[in-house]
Tab-separated table of C-alpha atoms in Angstrom:
chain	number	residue	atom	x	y	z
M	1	UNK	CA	23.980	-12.153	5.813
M	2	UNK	CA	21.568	-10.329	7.478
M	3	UNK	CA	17.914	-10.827	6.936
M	4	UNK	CA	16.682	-7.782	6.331
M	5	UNK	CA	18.971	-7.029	3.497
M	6	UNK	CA	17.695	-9.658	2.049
M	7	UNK	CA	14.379	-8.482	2.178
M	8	UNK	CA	15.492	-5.367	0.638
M	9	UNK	CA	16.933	-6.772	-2.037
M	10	UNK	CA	14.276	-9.597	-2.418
M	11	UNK	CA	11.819	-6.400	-2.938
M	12	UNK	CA	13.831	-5.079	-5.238
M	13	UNK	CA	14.061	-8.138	-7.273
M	14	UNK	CA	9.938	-8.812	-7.065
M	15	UNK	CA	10.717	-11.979	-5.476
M	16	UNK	CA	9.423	-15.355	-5.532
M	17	UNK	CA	9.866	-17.630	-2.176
M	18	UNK	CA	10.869	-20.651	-3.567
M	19	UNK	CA	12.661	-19.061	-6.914
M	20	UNK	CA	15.795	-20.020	-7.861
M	21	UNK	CA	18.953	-17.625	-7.628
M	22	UNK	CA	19.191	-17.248	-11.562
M	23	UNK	CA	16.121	-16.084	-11.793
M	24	UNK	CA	16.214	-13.585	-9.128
M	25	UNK	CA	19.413	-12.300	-9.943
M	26	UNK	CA	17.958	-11.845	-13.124
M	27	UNK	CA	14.854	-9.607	-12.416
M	28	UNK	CA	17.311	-7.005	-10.284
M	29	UNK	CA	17.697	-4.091	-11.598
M	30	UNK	CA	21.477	-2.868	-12.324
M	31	UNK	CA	23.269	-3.163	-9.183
M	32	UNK	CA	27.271	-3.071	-8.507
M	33	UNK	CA	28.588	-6.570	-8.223
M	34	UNK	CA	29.282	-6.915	-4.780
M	35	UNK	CA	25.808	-6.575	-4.069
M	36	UNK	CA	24.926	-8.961	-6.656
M	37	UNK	CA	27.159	-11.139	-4.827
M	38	UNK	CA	25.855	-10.807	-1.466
M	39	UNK	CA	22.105	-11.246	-2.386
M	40	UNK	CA	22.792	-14.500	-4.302
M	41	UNK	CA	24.702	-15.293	-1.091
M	42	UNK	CA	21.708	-14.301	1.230
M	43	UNK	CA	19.352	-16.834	-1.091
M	44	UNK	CA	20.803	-19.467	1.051
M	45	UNK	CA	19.789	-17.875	4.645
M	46	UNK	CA	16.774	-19.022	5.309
M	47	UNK	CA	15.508	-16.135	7.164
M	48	UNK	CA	16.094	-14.538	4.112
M	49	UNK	CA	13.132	-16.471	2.888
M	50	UNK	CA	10.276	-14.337	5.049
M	51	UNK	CA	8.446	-11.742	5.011
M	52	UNK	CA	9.526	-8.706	3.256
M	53	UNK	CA	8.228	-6.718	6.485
M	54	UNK	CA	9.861	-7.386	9.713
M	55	UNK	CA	7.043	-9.126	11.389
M	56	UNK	CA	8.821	-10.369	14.993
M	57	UNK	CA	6.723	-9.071	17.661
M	58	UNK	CA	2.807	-8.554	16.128
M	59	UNK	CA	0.445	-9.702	17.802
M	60	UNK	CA	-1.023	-12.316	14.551
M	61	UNK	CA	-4.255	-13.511	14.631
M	62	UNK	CA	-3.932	-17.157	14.430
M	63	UNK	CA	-7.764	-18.014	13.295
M	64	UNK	CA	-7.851	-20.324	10.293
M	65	UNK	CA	-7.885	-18.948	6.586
M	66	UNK	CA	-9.493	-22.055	5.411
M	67	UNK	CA	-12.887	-21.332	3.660
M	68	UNK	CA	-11.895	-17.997	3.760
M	69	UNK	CA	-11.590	-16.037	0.750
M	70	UNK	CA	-9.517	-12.669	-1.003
M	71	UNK	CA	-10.291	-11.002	-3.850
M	72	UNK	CA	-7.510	-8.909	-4.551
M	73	UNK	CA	-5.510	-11.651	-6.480
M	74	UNK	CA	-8.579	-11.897	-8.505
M	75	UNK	CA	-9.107	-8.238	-9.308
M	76	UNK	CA	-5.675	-5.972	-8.559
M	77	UNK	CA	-2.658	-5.180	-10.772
M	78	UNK	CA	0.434	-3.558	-8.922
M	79	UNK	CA	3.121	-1.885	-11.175
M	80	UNK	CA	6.377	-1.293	-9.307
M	81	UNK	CA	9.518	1.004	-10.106
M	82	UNK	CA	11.493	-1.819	-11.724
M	83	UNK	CA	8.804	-3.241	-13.744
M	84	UNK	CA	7.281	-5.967	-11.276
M	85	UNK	CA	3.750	-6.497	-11.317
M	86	UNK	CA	2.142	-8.010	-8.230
M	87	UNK	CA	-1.521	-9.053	-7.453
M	88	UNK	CA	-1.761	-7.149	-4.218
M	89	UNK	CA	0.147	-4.926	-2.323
M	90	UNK	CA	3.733	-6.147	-1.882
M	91	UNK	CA	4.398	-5.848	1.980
M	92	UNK	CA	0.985	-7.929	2.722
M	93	UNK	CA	1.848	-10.317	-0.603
M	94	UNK	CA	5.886	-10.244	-1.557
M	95	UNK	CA	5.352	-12.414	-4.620
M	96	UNK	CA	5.287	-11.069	-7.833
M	97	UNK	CA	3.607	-12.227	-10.983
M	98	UNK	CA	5.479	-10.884	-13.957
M	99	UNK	CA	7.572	-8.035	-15.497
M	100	UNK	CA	6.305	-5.257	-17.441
M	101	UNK	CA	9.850	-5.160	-19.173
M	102	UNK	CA	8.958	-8.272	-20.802
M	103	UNK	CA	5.420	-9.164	-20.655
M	104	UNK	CA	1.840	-7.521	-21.147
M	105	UNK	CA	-0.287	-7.024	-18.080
M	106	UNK	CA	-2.762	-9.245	-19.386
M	107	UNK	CA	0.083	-11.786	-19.947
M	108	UNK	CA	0.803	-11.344	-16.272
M	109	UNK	CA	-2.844	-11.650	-15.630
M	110	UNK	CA	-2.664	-15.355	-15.748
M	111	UNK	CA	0.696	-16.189	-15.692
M	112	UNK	CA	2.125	-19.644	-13.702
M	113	UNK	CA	2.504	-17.696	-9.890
M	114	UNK	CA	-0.651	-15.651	-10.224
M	115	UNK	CA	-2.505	-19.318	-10.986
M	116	UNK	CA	-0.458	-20.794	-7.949
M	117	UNK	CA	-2.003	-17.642	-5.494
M	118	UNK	CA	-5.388	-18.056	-6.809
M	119	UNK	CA	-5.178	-21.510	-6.018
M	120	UNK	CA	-3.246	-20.743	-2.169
M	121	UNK	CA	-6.767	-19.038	-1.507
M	122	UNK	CA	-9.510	-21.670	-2.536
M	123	UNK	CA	-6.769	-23.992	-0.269
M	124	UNK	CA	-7.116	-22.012	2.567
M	125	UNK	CA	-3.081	-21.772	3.062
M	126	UNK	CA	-2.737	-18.340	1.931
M	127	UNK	CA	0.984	-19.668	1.870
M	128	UNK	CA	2.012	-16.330	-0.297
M	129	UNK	CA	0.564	-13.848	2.028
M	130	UNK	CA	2.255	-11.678	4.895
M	131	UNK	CA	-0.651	-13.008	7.594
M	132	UNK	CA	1.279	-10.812	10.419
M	133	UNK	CA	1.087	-7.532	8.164
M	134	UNK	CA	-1.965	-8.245	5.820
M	135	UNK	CA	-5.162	-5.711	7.700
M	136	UNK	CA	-7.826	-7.823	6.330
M	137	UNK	CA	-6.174	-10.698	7.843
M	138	UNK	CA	-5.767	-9.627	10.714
M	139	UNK	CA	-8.635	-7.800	11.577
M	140	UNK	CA	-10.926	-11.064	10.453
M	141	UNK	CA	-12.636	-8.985	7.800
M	142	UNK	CA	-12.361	-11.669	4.951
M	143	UNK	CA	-15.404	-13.137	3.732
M	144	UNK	CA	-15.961	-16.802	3.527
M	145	UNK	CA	-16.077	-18.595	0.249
M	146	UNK	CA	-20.015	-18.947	0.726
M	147	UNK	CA	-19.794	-15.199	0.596
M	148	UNK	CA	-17.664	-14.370	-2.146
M	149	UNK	CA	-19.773	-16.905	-4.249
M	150	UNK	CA	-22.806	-14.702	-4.550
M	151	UNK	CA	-20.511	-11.739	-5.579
M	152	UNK	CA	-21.452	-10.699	-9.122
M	153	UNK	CA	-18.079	-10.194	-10.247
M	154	UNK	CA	-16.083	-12.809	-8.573
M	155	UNK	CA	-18.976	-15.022	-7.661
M	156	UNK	CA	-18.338	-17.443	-11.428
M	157	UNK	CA	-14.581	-18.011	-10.745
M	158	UNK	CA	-15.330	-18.745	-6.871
M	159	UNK	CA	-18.055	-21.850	-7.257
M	160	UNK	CA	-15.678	-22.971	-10.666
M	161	UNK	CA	-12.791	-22.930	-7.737
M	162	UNK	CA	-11.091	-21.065	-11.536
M	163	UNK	CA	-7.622	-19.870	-11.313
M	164	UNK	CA	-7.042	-18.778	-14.581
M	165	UNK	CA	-9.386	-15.539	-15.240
M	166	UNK	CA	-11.456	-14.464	-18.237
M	167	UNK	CA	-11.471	-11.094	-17.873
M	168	UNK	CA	-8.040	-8.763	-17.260
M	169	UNK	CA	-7.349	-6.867	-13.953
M	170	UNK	CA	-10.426	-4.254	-12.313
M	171	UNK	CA	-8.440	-2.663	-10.138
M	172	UNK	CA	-4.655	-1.543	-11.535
M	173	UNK	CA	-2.083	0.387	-8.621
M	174	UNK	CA	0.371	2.575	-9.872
M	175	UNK	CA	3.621	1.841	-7.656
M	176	UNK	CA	6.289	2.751	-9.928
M	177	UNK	CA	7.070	5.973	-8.596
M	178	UNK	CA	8.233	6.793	-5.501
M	179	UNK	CA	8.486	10.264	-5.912
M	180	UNK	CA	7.099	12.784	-2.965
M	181	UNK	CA	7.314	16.103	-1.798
M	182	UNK	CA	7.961	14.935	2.054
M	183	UNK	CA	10.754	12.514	3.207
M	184	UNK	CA	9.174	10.499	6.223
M	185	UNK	CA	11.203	8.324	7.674
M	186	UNK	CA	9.412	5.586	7.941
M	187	UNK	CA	9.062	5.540	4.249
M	188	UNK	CA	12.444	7.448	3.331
M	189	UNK	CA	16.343	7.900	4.176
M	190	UNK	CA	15.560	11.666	2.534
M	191	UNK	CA	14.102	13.191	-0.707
M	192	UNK	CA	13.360	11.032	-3.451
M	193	UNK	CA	12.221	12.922	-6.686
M	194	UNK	CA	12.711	11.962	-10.385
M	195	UNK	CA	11.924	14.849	-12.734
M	196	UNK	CA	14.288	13.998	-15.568
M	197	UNK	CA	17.559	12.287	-16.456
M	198	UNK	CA	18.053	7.753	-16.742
M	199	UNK	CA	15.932	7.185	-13.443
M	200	UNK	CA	12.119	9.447	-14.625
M	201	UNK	CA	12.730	7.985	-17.916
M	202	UNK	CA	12.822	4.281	-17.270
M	203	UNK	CA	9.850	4.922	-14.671
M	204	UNK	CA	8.213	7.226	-16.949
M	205	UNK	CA	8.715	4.140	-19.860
M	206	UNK	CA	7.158	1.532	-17.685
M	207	UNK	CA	4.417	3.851	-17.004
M	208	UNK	CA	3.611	4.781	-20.562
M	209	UNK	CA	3.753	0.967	-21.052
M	210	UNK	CA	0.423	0.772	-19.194
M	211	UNK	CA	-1.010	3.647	-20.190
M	212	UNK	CA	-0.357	2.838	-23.534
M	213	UNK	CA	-2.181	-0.606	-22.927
M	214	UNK	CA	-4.895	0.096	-20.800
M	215	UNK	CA	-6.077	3.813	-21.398
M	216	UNK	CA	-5.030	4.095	-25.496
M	217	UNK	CA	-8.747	3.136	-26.257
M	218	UNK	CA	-11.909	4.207	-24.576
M	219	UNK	CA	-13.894	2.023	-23.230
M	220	UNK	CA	-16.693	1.599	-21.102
M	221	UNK	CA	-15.678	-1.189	-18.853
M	222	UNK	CA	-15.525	-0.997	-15.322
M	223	UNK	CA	-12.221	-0.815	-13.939
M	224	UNK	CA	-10.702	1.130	-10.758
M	225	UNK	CA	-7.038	3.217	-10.903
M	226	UNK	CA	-5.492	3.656	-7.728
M	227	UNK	CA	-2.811	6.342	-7.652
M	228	UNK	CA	-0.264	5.752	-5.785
M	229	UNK	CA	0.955	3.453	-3.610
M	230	UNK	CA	4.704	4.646	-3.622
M	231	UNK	CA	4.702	8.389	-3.146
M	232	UNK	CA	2.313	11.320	-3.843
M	233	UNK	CA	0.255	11.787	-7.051
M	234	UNK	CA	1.254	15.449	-7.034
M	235	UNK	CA	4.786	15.055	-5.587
M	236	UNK	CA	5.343	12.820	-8.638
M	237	UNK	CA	5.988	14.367	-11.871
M	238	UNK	CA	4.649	11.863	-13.962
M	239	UNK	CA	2.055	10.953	-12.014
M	240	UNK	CA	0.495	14.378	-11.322
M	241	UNK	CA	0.891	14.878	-15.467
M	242	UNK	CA	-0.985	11.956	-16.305
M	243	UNK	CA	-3.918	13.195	-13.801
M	244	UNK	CA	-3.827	16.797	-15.297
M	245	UNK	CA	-3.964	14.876	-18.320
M	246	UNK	CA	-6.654	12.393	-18.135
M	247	UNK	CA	-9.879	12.539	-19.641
M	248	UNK	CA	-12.285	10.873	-17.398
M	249	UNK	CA	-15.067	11.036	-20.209
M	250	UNK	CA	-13.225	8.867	-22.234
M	251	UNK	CA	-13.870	6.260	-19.577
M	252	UNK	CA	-17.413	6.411	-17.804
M	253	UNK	CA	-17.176	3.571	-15.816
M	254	UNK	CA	-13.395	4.034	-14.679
M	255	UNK	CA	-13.169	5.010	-10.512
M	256	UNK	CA	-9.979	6.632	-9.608
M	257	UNK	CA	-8.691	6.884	-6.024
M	258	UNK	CA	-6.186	9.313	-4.960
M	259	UNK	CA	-3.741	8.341	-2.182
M	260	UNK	CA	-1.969	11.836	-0.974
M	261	UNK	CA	-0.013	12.979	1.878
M	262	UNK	CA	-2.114	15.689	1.261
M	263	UNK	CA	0.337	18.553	1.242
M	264	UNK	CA	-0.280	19.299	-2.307
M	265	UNK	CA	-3.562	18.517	-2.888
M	266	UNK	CA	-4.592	22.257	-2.688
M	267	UNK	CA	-7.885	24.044	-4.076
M	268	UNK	CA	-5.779	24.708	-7.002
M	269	UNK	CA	-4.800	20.769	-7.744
M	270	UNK	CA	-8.216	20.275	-7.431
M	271	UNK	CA	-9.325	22.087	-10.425
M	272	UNK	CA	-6.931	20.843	-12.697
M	273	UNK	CA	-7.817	17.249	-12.208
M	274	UNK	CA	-11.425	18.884	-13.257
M	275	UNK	CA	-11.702	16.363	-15.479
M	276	UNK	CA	-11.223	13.116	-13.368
M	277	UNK	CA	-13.708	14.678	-10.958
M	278	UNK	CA	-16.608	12.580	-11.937
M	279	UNK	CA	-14.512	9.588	-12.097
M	280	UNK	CA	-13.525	10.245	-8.496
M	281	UNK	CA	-14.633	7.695	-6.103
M	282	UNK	CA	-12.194	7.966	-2.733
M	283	UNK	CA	-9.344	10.051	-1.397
M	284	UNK	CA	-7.141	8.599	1.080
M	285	UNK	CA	-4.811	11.292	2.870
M	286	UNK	CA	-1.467	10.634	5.388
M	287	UNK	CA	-1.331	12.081	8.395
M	288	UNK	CA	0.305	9.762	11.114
M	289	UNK	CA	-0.073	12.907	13.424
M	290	UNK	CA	-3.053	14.414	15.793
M	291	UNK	CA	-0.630	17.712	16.359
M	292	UNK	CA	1.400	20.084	14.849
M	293	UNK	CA	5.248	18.843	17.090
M	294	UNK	CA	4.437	14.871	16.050
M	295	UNK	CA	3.750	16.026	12.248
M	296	UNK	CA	6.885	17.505	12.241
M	297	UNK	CA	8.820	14.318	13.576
M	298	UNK	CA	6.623	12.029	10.989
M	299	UNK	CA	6.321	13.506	7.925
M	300	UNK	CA	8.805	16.785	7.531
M	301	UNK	CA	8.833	18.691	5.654
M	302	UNK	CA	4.994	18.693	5.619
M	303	UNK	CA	2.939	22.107	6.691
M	304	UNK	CA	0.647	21.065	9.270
M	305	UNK	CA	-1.738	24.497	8.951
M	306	UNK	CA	-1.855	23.357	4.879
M	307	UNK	CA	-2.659	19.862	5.475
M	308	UNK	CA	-5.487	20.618	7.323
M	309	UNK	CA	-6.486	23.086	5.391
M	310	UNK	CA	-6.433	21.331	2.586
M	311	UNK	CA	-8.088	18.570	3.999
M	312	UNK	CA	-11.004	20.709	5.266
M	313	UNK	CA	-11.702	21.717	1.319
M	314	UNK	CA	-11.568	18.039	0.224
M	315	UNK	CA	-14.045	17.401	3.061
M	316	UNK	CA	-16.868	19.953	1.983
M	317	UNK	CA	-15.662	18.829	-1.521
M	318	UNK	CA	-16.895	14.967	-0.121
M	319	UNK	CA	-20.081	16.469	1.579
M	320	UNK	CA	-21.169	18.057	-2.232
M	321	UNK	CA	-20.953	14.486	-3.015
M	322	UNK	CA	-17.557	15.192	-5.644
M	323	UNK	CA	-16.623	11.615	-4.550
M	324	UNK	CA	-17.789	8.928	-2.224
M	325	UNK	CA	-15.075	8.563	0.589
M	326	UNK	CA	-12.730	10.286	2.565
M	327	UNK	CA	-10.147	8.546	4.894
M	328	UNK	CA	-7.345	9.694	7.096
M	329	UNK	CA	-4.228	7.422	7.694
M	330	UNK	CA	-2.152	6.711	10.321
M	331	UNK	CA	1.179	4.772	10.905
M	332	UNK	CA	1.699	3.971	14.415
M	333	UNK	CA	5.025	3.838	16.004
M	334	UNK	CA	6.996	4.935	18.907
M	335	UNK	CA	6.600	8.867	18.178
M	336	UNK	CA	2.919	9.098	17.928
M	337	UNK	CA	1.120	6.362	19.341
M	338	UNK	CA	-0.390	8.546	22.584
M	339	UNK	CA	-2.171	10.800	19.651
M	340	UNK	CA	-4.053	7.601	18.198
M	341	UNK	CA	-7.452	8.568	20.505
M	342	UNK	CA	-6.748	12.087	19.205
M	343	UNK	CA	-6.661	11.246	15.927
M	344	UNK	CA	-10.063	9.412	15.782
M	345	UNK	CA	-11.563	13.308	16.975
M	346	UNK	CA	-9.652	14.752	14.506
M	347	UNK	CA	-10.935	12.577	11.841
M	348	UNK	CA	-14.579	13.728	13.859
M	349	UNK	CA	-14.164	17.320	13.285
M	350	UNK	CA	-12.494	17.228	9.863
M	351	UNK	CA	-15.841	15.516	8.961
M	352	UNK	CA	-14.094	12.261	7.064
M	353	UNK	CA	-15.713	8.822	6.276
M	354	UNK	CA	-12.921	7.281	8.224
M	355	UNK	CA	-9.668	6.806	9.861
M	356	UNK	CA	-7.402	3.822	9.357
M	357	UNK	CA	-4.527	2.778	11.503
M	358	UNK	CA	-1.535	0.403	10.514
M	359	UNK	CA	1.466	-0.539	12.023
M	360	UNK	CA	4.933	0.574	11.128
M	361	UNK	CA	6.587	-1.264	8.280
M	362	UNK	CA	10.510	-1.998	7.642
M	363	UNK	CA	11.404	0.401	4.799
M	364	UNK	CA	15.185	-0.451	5.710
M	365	UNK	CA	15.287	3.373	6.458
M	366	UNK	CA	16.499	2.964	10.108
M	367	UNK	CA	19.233	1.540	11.192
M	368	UNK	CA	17.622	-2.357	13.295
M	369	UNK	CA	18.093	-0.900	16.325
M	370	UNK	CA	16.340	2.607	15.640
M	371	UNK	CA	13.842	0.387	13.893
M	372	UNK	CA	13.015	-2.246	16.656
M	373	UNK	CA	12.712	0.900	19.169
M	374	UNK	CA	9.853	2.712	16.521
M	375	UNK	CA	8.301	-0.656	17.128
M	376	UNK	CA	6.343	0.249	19.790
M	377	UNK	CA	3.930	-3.162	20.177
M	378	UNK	CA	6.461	-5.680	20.542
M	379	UNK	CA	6.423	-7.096	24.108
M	380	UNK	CA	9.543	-6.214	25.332
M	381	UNK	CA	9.372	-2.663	24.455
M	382	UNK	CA	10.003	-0.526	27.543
M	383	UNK	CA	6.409	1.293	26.816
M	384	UNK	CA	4.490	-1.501	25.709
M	385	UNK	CA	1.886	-1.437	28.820
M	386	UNK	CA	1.328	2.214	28.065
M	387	UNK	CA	0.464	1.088	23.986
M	388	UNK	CA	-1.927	-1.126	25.487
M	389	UNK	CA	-3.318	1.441	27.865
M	390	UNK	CA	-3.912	3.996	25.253
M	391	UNK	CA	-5.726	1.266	22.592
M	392	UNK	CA	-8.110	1.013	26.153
M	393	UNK	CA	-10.570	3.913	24.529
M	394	UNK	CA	-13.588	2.828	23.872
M	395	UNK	CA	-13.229	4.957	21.067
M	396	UNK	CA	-11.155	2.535	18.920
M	397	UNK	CA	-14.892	0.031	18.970
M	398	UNK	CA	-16.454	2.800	16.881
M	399	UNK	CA	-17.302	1.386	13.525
M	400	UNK	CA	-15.901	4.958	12.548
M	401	UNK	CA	-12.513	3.431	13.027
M	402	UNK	CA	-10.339	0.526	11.494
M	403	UNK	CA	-7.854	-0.721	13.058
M	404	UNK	CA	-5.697	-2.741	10.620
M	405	UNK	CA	-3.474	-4.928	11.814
M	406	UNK	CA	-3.568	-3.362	15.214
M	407	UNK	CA	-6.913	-5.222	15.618
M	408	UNK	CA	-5.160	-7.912	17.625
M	409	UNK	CA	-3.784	-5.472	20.374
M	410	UNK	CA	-6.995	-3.898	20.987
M	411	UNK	CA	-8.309	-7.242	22.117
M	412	UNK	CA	-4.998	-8.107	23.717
M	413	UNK	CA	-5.774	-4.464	25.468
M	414	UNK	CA	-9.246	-5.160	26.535
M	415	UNK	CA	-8.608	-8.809	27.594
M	416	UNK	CA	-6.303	-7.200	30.207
């Protein structure tokens, strides 16, 4: 049984590492029986175990976690398309905490696993966590426990060593859509778009579900809404109606960010989210591109001329001081890893806060061979030398940047 099916399906499922079959099998959504069959077969391959991301090949950090600290699990609430709610994002933490279908989020909140990752951080293992994938890992940006003790927020819970947490969620990712107006395939086999029919509705349910718990009452408790992880707040349907929608004033203290390939976040989007605008606080817009020929391989159907235009009005928007940070994205693989220096001046000109790089993650949209050839840091890949070469700019040490999870093959590049 091949590993990364399992992964697949283990994502689907909102797996736990050490969970029995029964209970997997029991969070999938409907599936035919044969594949029922071959996931509960693929429970007993160990490899199946891992990472959901294929991870053979990075270059991971191998500096000790202990005394080290995380606050997502503290603070973050991920809702994903069947229901699964996780306490970070699900390629740098595959272990979910509970089910929207049957439970509350603040049931979640405190549930059994989310106790048992709490506790993985104040031991230093970080035994639930992706370390090969996870940025803040990997580019040694987590503080230490001394640290995190003296924050006002988190500081109680971290000198109680407390796994179980007063207060709900602060931070709540909408992932339950994976709707988008591009089909990049690193994310995508093609289009994915619900507007109606079985599929919006039970994604449309799950999201009322939250709505319906966290955003029924106003309230003036501080609490952030990142939309979305999974596709585009305006490719989505229901995700671009609940922004039209949403009455910031209702909330004072609520910070939304936006994550957007950018395509659609026009001059005209922008004034119908008119009022969210003072609940604004960052944008974070997709590019994985420095030129017009690489955009088209990476994100088609995108527009190139409209992202950056675009981009260049939510950029003076950022300079009136509308919201408080503006970052560009990139994935790096195979097809546009030669344009990373370009895409730091880019970011320059545009006049953004920052760009961010990641590496390329296993969407099971390739074919394993296709895949392992996007992969362009592992070391036996034919143009490896060159990667290094090009992460040689001095460029990539400007404070400007933030290199992820590539951190590691910078200094592997340097050291050279």
């Amino acid at each position: 049984m091949p590993a990364r099916f399992a992964r697949a399906m283990m994502r689907l499922a909102g797996s736990r590492a050490a969970a029995p079959a029964k209970y997997l099998l029991g969070r999938l959504p409907v599936l035919d029986r044969r594949v029922r069959r071959l996931y509960a077969r693929a429970l007993d391959d160990p490899p199946s175990r891992r990472f959901l991301a294929r991870t053979d090949g990075l270059a991971v950090s191998s500096s000790s976690l202990t005394g080290r600290f995380c606050g997502a699990p503290f603070r973050q609430m991920d809702l994903y398309e069947y229901g699964q709610l996780g306490v970070c994002c699900i390629t740098w933490l595959p272990t979910t905490v509970g089910d929207l279908n049957r439970e509350s989020v603040a049931e979640a909140w405190n549930s059994e696993t989310a106790r048992a990752i709490r506790e993985s951080i104040f031991d230093g293992s970080f035994r639930y966590c992706d370390h090969a994938v996870c940025p803040r890992i990997q580019s040694g940006e987590l503080p230490t426990l001394e640290e995190a003790a003296k924050d006002p927020e988190l500081g109680p819970y971290v000198r109680g060593r407390r796994v179980e947490l007063d207060a709900g969620p602060t931070f709540i990712n909408l992932c339950n859509d994976p709707s988008c107006n591009l089909r990049c395939p690193s994310c995508r086999a093609g289009t994915i778009q619900y507007t109606a029919g079985p599929d919006y509705e039970r994604r449309k349910r799950l999201l009322d579900t939250l709505v319906d718990e966290v955003f029924a009452t106003p309230t003036a408790r501080a609490f952030t809404l990142n939309v979305t992880g999974s596709g585009d707040p305006f490719g989505s349907r229901m995700f671009r109606e609940f922004l039209f929608a949403l009455d910031g004033s209702r909330f004072p203290n609520l910070k939304i960010n936006l994550q957007s390939n950018g395509v659609l976040f026009t001059p005209e989007t922008w004034r119908r989210i008119a009022k969210i605008h003072t609940n604004l606080q960052g944008v974070l817009v997709s590019f994985d591109a420095a030129s017009e020929t690489t955009y088209a391989v990476t994100r088609p159907p995108g527009r190139w001329d409209v992202l950056l235009e675009n981009t260049a009005h939510l950029a003076e928007r950022r300079r009136a001081g509308d919201f408080d940070r503006l970052r560009l994205d990139f994935v790096v693989q195979l097809d546009n890893y030669t344009e990373m220096p370009d895409f730091v001046r880019l970011g320059r000109r545009l006049g953004v806060d920052q760009v961010s790089f990641s590496l390329l993650v296993d969407w099971e949209t390739w074919p394993e061979a296709t895949f392992r050839d996007k992969c362009i840091w592992r070391g036996d890949h034919p143009r490896f030398a060159d990667f290094l070469d090009v992460l040689r700019d001095p460029l990539f040490d400007d404070p400007f940047v933030d290199l992820g999870n590539v951190t590691a093959y910078r200094e592997r590049a340097v050291e050279v």
